[in-house]
CSV table of C-alpha atoms and ligand atoms in Angstrom, one decimal:
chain,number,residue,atom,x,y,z
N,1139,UNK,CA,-28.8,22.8,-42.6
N,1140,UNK,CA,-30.4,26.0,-43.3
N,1141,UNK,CA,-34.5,26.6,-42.7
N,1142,UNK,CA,-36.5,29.8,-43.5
N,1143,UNK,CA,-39.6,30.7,-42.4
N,1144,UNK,CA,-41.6,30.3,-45.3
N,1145,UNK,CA,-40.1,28.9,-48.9
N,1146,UNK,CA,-41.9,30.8,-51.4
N,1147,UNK,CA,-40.0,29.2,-54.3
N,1148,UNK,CA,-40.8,25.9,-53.9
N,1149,UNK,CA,-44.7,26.7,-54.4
N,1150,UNK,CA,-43.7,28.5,-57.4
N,1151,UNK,CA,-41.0,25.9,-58.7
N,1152,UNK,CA,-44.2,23.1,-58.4
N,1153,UNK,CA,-46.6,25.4,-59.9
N,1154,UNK,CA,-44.5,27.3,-62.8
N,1155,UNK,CA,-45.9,26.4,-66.0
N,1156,UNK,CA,-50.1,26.7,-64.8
N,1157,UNK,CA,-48.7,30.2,-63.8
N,1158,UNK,CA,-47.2,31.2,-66.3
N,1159,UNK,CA,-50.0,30.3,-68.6
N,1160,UNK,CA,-52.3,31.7,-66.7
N,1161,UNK,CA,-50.9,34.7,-66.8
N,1162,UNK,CA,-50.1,35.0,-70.4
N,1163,UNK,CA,-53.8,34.4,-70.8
N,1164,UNK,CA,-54.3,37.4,-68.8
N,1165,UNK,CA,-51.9,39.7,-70.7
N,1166,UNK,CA,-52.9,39.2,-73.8
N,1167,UNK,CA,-56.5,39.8,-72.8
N,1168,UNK,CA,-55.5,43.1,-72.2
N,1169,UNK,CA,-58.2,42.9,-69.2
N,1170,UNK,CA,-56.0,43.9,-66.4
N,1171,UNK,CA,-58.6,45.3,-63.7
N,1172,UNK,CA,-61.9,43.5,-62.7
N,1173,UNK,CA,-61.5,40.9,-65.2
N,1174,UNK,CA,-63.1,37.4,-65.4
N,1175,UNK,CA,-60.0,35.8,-63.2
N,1176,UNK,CA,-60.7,38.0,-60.4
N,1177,UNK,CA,-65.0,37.2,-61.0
N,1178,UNK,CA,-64.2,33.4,-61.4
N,1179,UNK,CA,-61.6,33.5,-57.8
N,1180,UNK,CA,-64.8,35.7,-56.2
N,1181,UNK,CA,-67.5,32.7,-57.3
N,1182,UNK,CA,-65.0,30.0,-56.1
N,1183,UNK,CA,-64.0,31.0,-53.1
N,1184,UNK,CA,-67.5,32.0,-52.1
N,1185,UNK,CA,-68.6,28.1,-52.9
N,1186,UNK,CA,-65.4,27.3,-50.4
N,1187,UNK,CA,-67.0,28.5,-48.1
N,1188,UNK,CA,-70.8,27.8,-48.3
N,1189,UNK,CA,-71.4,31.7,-48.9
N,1190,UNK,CA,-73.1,33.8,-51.3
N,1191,UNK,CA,-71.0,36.6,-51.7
N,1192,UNK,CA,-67.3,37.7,-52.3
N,1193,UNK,CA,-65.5,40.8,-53.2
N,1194,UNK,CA,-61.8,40.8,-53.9
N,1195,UNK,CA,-59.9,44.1,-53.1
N,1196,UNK,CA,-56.3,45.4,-52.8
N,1197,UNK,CA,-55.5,43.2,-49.1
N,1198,UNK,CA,-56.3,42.1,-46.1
N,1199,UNK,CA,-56.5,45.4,-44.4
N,1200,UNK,CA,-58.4,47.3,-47.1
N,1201,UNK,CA,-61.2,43.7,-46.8
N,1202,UNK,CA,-61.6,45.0,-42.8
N,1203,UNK,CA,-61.5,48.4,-43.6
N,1204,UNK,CA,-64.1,48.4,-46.5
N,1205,UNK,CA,-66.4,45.7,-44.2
N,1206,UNK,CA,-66.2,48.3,-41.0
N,1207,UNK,CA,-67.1,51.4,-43.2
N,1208,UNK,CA,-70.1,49.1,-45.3
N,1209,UNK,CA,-71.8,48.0,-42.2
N,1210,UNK,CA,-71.7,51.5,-41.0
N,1211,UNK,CA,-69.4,51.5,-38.6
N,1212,UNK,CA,-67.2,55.2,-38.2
N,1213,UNK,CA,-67.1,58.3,-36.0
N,1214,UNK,CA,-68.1,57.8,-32.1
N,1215,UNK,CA,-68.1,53.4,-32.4
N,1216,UNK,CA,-66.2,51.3,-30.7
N,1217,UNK,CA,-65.1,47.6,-32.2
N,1218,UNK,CA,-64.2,45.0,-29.6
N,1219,UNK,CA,-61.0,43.2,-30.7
N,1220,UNK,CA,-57.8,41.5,-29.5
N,1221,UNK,CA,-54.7,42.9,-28.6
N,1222,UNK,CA,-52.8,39.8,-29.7
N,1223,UNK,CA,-52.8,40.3,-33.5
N,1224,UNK,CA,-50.9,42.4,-36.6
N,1225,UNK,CA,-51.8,45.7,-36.4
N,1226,UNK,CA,-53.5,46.2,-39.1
N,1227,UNK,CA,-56.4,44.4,-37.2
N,1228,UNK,CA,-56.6,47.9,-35.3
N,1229,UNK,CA,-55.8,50.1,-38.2
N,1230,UNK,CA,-58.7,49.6,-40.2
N,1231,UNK,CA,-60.6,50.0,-37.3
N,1232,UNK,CA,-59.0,53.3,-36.7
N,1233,UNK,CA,-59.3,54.3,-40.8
N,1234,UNK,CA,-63.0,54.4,-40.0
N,1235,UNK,CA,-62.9,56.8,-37.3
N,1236,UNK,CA,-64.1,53.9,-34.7
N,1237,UNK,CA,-62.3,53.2,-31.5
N,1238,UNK,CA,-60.7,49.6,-31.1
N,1239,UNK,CA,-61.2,48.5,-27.8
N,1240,UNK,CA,-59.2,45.8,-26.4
N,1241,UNK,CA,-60.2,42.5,-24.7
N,1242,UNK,CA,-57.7,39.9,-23.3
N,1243,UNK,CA,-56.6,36.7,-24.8
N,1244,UNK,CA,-57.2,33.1,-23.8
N,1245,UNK,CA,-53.8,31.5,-22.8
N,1246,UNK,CA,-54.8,28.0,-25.0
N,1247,UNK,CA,-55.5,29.6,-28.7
N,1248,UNK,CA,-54.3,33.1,-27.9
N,1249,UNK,CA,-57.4,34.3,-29.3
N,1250,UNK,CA,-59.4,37.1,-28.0
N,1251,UNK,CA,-61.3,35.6,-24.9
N,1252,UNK,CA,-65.1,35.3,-25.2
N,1253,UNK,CA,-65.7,35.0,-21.7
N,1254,UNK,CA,-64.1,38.7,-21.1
N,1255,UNK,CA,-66.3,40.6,-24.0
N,1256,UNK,CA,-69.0,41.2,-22.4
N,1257,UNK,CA,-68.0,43.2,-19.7
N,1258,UNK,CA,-66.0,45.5,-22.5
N,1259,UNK,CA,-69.2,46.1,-24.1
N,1260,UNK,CA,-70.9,49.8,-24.3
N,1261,UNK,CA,-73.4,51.9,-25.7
N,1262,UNK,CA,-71.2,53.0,-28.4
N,1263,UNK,CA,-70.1,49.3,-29.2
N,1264,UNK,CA,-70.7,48.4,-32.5
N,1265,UNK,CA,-68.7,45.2,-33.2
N,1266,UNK,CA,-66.6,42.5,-32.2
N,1267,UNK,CA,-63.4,41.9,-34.7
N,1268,UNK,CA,-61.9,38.3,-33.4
N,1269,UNK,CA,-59.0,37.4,-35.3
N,1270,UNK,CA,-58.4,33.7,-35.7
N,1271,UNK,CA,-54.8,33.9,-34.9
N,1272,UNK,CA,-52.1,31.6,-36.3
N,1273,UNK,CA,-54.9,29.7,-38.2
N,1274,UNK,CA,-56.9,28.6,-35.0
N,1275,UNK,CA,-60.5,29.4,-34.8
N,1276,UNK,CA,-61.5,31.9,-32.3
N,1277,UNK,CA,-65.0,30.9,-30.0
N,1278,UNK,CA,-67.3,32.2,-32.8
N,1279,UNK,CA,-70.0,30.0,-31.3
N,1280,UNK,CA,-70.1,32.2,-28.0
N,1281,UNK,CA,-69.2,35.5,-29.9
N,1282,UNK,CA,-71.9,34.6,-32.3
N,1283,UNK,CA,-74.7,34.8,-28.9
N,1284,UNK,CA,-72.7,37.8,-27.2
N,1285,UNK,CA,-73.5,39.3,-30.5
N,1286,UNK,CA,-76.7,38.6,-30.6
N,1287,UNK,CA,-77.8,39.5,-27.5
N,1288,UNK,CA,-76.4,42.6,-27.7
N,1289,UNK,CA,-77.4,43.7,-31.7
N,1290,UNK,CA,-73.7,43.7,-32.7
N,1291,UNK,CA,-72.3,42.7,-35.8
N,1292,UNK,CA,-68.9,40.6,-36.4
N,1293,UNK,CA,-66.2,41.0,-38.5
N,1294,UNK,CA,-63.8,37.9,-38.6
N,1295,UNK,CA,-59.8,38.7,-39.3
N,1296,UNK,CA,-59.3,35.5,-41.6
N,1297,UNK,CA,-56.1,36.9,-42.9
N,1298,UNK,CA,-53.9,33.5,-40.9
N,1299,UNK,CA,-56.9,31.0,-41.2
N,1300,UNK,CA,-57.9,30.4,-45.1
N,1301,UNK,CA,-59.3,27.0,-44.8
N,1302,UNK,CA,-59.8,26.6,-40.7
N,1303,UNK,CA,-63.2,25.7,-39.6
N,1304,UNK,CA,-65.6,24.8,-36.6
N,1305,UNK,CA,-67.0,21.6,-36.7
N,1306,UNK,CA,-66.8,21.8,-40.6
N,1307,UNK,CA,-67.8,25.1,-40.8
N,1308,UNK,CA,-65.3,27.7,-42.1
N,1309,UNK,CA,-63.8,30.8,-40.6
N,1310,UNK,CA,-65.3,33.5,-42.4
N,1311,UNK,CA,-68.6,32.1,-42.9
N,1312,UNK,CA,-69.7,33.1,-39.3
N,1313,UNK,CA,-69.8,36.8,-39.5
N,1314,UNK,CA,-71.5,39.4,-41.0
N,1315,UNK,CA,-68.1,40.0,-42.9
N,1316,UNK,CA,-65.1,37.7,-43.3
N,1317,UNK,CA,-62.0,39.4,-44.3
N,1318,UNK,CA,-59.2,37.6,-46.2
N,1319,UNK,CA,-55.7,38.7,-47.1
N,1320,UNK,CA,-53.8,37.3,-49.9
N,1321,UNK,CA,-50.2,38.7,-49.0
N,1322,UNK,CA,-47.3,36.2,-50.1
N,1323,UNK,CA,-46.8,34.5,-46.9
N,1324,UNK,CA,-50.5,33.3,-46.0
N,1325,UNK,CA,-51.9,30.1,-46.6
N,1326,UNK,CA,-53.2,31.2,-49.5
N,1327,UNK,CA,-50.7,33.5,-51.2
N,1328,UNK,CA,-50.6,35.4,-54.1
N,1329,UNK,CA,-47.6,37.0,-55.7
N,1330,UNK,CA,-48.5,40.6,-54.3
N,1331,UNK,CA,-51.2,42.4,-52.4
N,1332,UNK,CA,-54.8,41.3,-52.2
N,1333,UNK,CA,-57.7,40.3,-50.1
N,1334,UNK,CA,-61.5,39.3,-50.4
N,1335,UNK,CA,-64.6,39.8,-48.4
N,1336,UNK,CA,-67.1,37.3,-47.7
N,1337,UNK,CA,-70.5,37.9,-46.7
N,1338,UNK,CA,-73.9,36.6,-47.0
N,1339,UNK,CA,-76.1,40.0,-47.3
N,1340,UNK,CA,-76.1,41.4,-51.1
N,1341,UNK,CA,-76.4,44.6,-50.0
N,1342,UNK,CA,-73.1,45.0,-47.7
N,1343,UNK,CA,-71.9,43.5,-50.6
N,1344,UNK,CA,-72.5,45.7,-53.0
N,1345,UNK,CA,-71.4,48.3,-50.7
N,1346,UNK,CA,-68.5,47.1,-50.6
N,1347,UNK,CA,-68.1,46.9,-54.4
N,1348,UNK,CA,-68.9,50.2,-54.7
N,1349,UNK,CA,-66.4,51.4,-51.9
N,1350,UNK,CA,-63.6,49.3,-53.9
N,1351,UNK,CA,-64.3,51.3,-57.0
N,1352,UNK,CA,-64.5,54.8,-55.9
N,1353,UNK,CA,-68.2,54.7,-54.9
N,1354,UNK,CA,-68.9,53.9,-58.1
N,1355,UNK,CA,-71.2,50.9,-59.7
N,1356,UNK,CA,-69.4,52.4,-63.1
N,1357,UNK,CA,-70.2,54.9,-65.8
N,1358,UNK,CA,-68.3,57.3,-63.8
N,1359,UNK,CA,-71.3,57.9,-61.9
N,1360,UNK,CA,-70.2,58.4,-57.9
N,1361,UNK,CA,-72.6,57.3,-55.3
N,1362,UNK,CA,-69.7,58.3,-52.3
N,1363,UNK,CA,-66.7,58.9,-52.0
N,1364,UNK,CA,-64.6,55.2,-51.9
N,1365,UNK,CA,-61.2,54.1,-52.7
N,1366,UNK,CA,-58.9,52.4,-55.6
N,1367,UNK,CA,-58.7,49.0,-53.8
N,1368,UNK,CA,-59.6,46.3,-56.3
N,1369,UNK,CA,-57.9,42.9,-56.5
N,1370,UNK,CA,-55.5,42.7,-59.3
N,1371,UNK,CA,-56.5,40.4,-62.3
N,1372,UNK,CA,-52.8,39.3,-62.4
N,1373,UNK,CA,-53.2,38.0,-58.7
N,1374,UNK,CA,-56.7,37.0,-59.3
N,1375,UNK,CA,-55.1,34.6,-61.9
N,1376,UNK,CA,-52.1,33.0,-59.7
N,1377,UNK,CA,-54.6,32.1,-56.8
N,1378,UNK,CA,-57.1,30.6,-59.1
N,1379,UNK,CA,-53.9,28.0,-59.5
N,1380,UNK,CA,-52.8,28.1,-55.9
N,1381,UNK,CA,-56.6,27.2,-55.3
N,1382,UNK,CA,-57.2,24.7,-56.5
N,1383,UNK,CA,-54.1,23.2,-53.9
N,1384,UNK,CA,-55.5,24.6,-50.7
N,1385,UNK,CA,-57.0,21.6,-49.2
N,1386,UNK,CA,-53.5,20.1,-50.1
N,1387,UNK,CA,-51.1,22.5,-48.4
N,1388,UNK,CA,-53.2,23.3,-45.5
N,1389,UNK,CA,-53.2,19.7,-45.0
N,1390,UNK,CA,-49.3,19.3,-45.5
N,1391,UNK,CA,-49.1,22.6,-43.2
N,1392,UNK,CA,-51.4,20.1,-40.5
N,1393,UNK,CA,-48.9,17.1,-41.0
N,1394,UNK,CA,-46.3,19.2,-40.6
N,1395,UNK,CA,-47.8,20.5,-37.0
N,1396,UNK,CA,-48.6,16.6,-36.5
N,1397,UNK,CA,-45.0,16.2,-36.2
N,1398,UNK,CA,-43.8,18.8,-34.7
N,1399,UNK,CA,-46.2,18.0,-31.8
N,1400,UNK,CA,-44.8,14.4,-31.8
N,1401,UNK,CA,-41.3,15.4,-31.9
N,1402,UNK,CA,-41.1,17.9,-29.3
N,1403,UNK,CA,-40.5,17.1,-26.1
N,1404,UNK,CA,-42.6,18.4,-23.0
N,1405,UNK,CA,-39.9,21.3,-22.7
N,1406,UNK,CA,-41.7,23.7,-24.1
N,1407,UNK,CA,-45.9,23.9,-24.7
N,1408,UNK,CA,-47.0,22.9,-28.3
N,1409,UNK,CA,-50.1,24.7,-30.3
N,1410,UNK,CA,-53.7,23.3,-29.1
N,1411,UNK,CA,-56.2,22.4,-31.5
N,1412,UNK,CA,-59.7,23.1,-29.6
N,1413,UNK,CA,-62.2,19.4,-30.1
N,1414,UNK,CA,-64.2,20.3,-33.2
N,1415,UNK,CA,-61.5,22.8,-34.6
N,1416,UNK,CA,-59.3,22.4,-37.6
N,1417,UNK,CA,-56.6,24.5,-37.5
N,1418,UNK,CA,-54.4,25.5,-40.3
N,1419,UNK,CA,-51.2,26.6,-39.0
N,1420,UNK,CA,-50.1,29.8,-40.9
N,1421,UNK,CA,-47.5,29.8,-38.2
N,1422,UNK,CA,-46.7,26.8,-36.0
N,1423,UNK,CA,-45.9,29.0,-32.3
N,1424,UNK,CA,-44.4,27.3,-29.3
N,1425,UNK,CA,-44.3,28.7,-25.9
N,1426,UNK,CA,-41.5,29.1,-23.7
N,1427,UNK,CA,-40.5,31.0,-20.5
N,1428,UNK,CA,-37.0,30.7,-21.9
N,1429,UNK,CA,-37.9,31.4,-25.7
N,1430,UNK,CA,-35.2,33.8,-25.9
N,1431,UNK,CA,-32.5,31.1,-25.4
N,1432,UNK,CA,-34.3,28.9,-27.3
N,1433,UNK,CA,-34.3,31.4,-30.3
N,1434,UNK,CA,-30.9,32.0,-29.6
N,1435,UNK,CA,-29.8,28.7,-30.1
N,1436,UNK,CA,-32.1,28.0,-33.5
N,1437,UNK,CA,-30.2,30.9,-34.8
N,1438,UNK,CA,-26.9,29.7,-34.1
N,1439,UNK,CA,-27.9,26.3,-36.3
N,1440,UNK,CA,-29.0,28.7,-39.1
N,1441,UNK,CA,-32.9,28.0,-37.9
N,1442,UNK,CA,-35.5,30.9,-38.5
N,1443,UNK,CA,-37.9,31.9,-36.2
N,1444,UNK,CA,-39.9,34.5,-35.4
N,1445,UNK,CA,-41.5,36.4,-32.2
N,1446,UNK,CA,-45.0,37.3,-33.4
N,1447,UNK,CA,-46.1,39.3,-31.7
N,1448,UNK,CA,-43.5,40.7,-29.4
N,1449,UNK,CA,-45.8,44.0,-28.7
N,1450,UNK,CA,-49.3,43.3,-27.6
N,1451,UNK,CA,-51.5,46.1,-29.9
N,1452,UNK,CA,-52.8,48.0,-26.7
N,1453,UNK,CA,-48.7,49.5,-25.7
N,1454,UNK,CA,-47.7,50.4,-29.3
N,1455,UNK,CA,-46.9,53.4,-29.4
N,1456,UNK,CA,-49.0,54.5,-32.5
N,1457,UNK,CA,-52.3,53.8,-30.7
N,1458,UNK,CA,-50.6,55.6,-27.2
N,1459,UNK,CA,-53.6,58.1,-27.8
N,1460,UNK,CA,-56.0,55.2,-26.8
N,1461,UNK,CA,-54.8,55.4,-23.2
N,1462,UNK,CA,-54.0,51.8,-22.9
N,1463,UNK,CA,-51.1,50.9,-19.8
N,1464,UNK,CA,-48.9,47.9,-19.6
N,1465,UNK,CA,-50.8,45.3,-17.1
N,1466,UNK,CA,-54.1,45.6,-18.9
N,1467,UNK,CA,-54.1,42.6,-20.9
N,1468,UNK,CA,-52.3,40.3,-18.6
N,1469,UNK,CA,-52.4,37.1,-21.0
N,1470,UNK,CA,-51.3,39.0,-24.1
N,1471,UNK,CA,-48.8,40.5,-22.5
N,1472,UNK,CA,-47.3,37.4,-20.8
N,1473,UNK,CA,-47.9,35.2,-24.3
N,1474,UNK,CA,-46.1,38.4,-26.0
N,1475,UNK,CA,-43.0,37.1,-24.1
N,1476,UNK,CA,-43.3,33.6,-24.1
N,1477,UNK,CA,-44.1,32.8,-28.4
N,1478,UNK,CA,-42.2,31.6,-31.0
N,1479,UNK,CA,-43.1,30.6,-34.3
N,1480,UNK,CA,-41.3,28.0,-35.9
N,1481,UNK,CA,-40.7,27.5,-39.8
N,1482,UNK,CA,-44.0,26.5,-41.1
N,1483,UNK,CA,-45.1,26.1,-44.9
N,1484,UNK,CA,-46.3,23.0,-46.9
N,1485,UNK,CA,-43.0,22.3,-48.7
N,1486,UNK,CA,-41.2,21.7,-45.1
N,1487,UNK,CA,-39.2,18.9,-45.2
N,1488,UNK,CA,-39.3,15.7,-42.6
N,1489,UNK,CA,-35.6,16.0,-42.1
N,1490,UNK,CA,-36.0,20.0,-41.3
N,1491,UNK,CA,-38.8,19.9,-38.4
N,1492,UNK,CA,-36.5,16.4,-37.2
N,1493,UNK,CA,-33.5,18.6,-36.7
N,1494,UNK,CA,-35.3,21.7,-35.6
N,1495,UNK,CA,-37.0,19.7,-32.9
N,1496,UNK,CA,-34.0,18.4,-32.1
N,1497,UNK,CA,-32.2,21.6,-31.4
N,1498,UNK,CA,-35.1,22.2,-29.2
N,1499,UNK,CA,-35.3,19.5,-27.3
N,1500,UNK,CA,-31.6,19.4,-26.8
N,1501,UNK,CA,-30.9,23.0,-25.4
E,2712,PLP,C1,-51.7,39.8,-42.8
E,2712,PLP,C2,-52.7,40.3,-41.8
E,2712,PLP,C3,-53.5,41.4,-42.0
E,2712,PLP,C4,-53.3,42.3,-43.2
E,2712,PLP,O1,-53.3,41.8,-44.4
E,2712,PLP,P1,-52.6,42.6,-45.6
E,2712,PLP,O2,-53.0,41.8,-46.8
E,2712,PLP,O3,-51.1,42.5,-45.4
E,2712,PLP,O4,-53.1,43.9,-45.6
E,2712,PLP,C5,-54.5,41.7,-41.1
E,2712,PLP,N1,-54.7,40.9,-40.0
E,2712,PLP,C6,-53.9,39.9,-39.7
E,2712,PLP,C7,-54.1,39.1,-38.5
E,2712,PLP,C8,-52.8,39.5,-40.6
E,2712,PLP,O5,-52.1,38.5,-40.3
């Protein structure tokens, strides 16, 4: 038996002919840019989330980037964020001429510790960026007061938790911008690049419409300078269908986790779901201190897996110019060598998690 870590086919296999129509529709329009699909995906996934306001653009990164720059974050800020996360969590930061500044992780979620932002916090801090990582919520209840108190704004990284929530309440409906990617492989995937912003104040939001759109509400009249990063009508269209299944594959994603977590024995530690969280499992991540035996021995039975992340944000060397050491971030660092991520999508077979647990359990 063969498993990958994702099976992109079998989505599309189930969902081929609402696709392809949808599509057609699309190209025969002729209305391939800022069309009524993406409009219609914007007013839908708003109403997901109990929000107001959406904006789709080009990705995940460009939805942080834009939502940094709009709430006028740049030059001589600082953003508070994790070091456990894809780096394009501290790119966009960067793009804006803000500084990211790092805070550990909590060993449970691996999600950026509330407890430790506080003391991280500065005059120049502008922000906190928590990342809900793997699809588990991060504490937005205690960022939400740190932020408060201190006049900062928050900018969730929802690009692994479409669909999570806090006691029914959605990621990406807590912050003054929620930031979504649409790339293949995330809960909700489209068959290229794009992302949306969520927010609640118009304003922002227009800014942000503007920013997608060269700085321009049209009429080739320029208000600033901004950037080609509009969603794509042709994606815009293929989510609309993969929409209206999200409940339905993040709940075969949670199944799936369900029995994982039964399966497993205590050999190795199992993802936690915090009381009051629903987590949605964009990637199912054991911990091991012998993960690299344990990945050894999956890829011997033809089983994927996948180390992410095996380089904590704060030692890569892009970002060496931040000044960052190995021994900062302790928990990151440790969890960096312990992780594993499992195959994980809704189309995962029983017979597949059986045999991978197996393999585990039997090493
Ligand atoms: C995927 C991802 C992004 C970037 O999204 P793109 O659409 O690929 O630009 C940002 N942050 C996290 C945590 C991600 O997983």
């Amino acid at each position: 038996m063969t498993v990958p870590m994702v099976d992109l086919k079998k989505q599309f296999n189930d969902i081929k002919d609402e696709v392809f129509e949808v599509i057609t529709e699309i190209l025969e329009s002729s209305q391939y840019i800022l069309g009524p699909k993406v409009l219609e995906l914007e007013k839908k996934i708003a109403l997901y989330h109990g929000v107001t306001e959406a904006v789709g653009v080009a990705s995940g990164t460009d939805a942080l980037h834009l939502s940094i720059e709009a709430l006028g974050i740049g030059e001589g800020d600082e953003v508070i964020t994790t070091p456990f996360t894809f780096f394009a969590t501290a790119e966009a930061i960067l793009y804006t001429g803000a500084t990211p500044v790092f805070v550990d992780i909590e060993r449970e979620t691996m999600n950026i510790d509330s407890k430790k932002i506080e003391s991280a916090i500065t005059k120049r801090t502008k922000a906190i960026l928590p990342v809900h990582i793997f699809g588990h919520p991060a504490e937005m209840g205690e960022i939400a007061v740190i932020a408060g108190k201190h006049n900062l704004k928050i900018v969730e990284d929802c690009a692994q938790s479409f669909g999570a929530s806090i006691n029914g309440r959605k990621t990406g409906s807590f912050g003054d911008a929620g930031c979504f990617s649409f790339y293949p492989s995330k809960n909700l995937g489209a068959f290229g690049d794009g992302g949306m912003v969520l927010l609640s104040d118009p304003s922002v939001a227009a800014d942000i419409r503007k920013l997608r759109n060269h700085g321009s509400k049209g009429s080739y009249r320029h208000e600033s300078v901004g950037f080609n990063s509009r969603l794509d009508e042709i994606q815009a269209g293929v989510l609309l269908v993969k929409m209206k299944r999200i409940e339905a594959y993040n709940e075969r994603r949670r199944q799936n986790a369900a029995l994982y977590g039964k399966l497993l024995s205590g050999k190795v530690e199992r993802p936690v779901e915090k009381a009051g969280c629903t987590h949605v499992y964009h990637q199912y991540t054991i911990r091991s201190s012998s993960r690299d035996a344990i990945q050894k021995n999956l890829r011997e039975n033809n089983i994927s897996s996948v180390v992410y992340y095996p380089t904590p944000l704060h030692i890569q060397e892009a970002v060496g110019f931040l000044g960052y050491k190995k021994g900062d971030f302790p928990v990151a660092e440790e969890t960096s060598e312990q992780v594993l991520s499992l195959p994980m999508y809704p189309e995962l077979e029983e017979a597949s998690i059986t045999r991978i647990a197996d393999i585990i359990n039997n090493a």
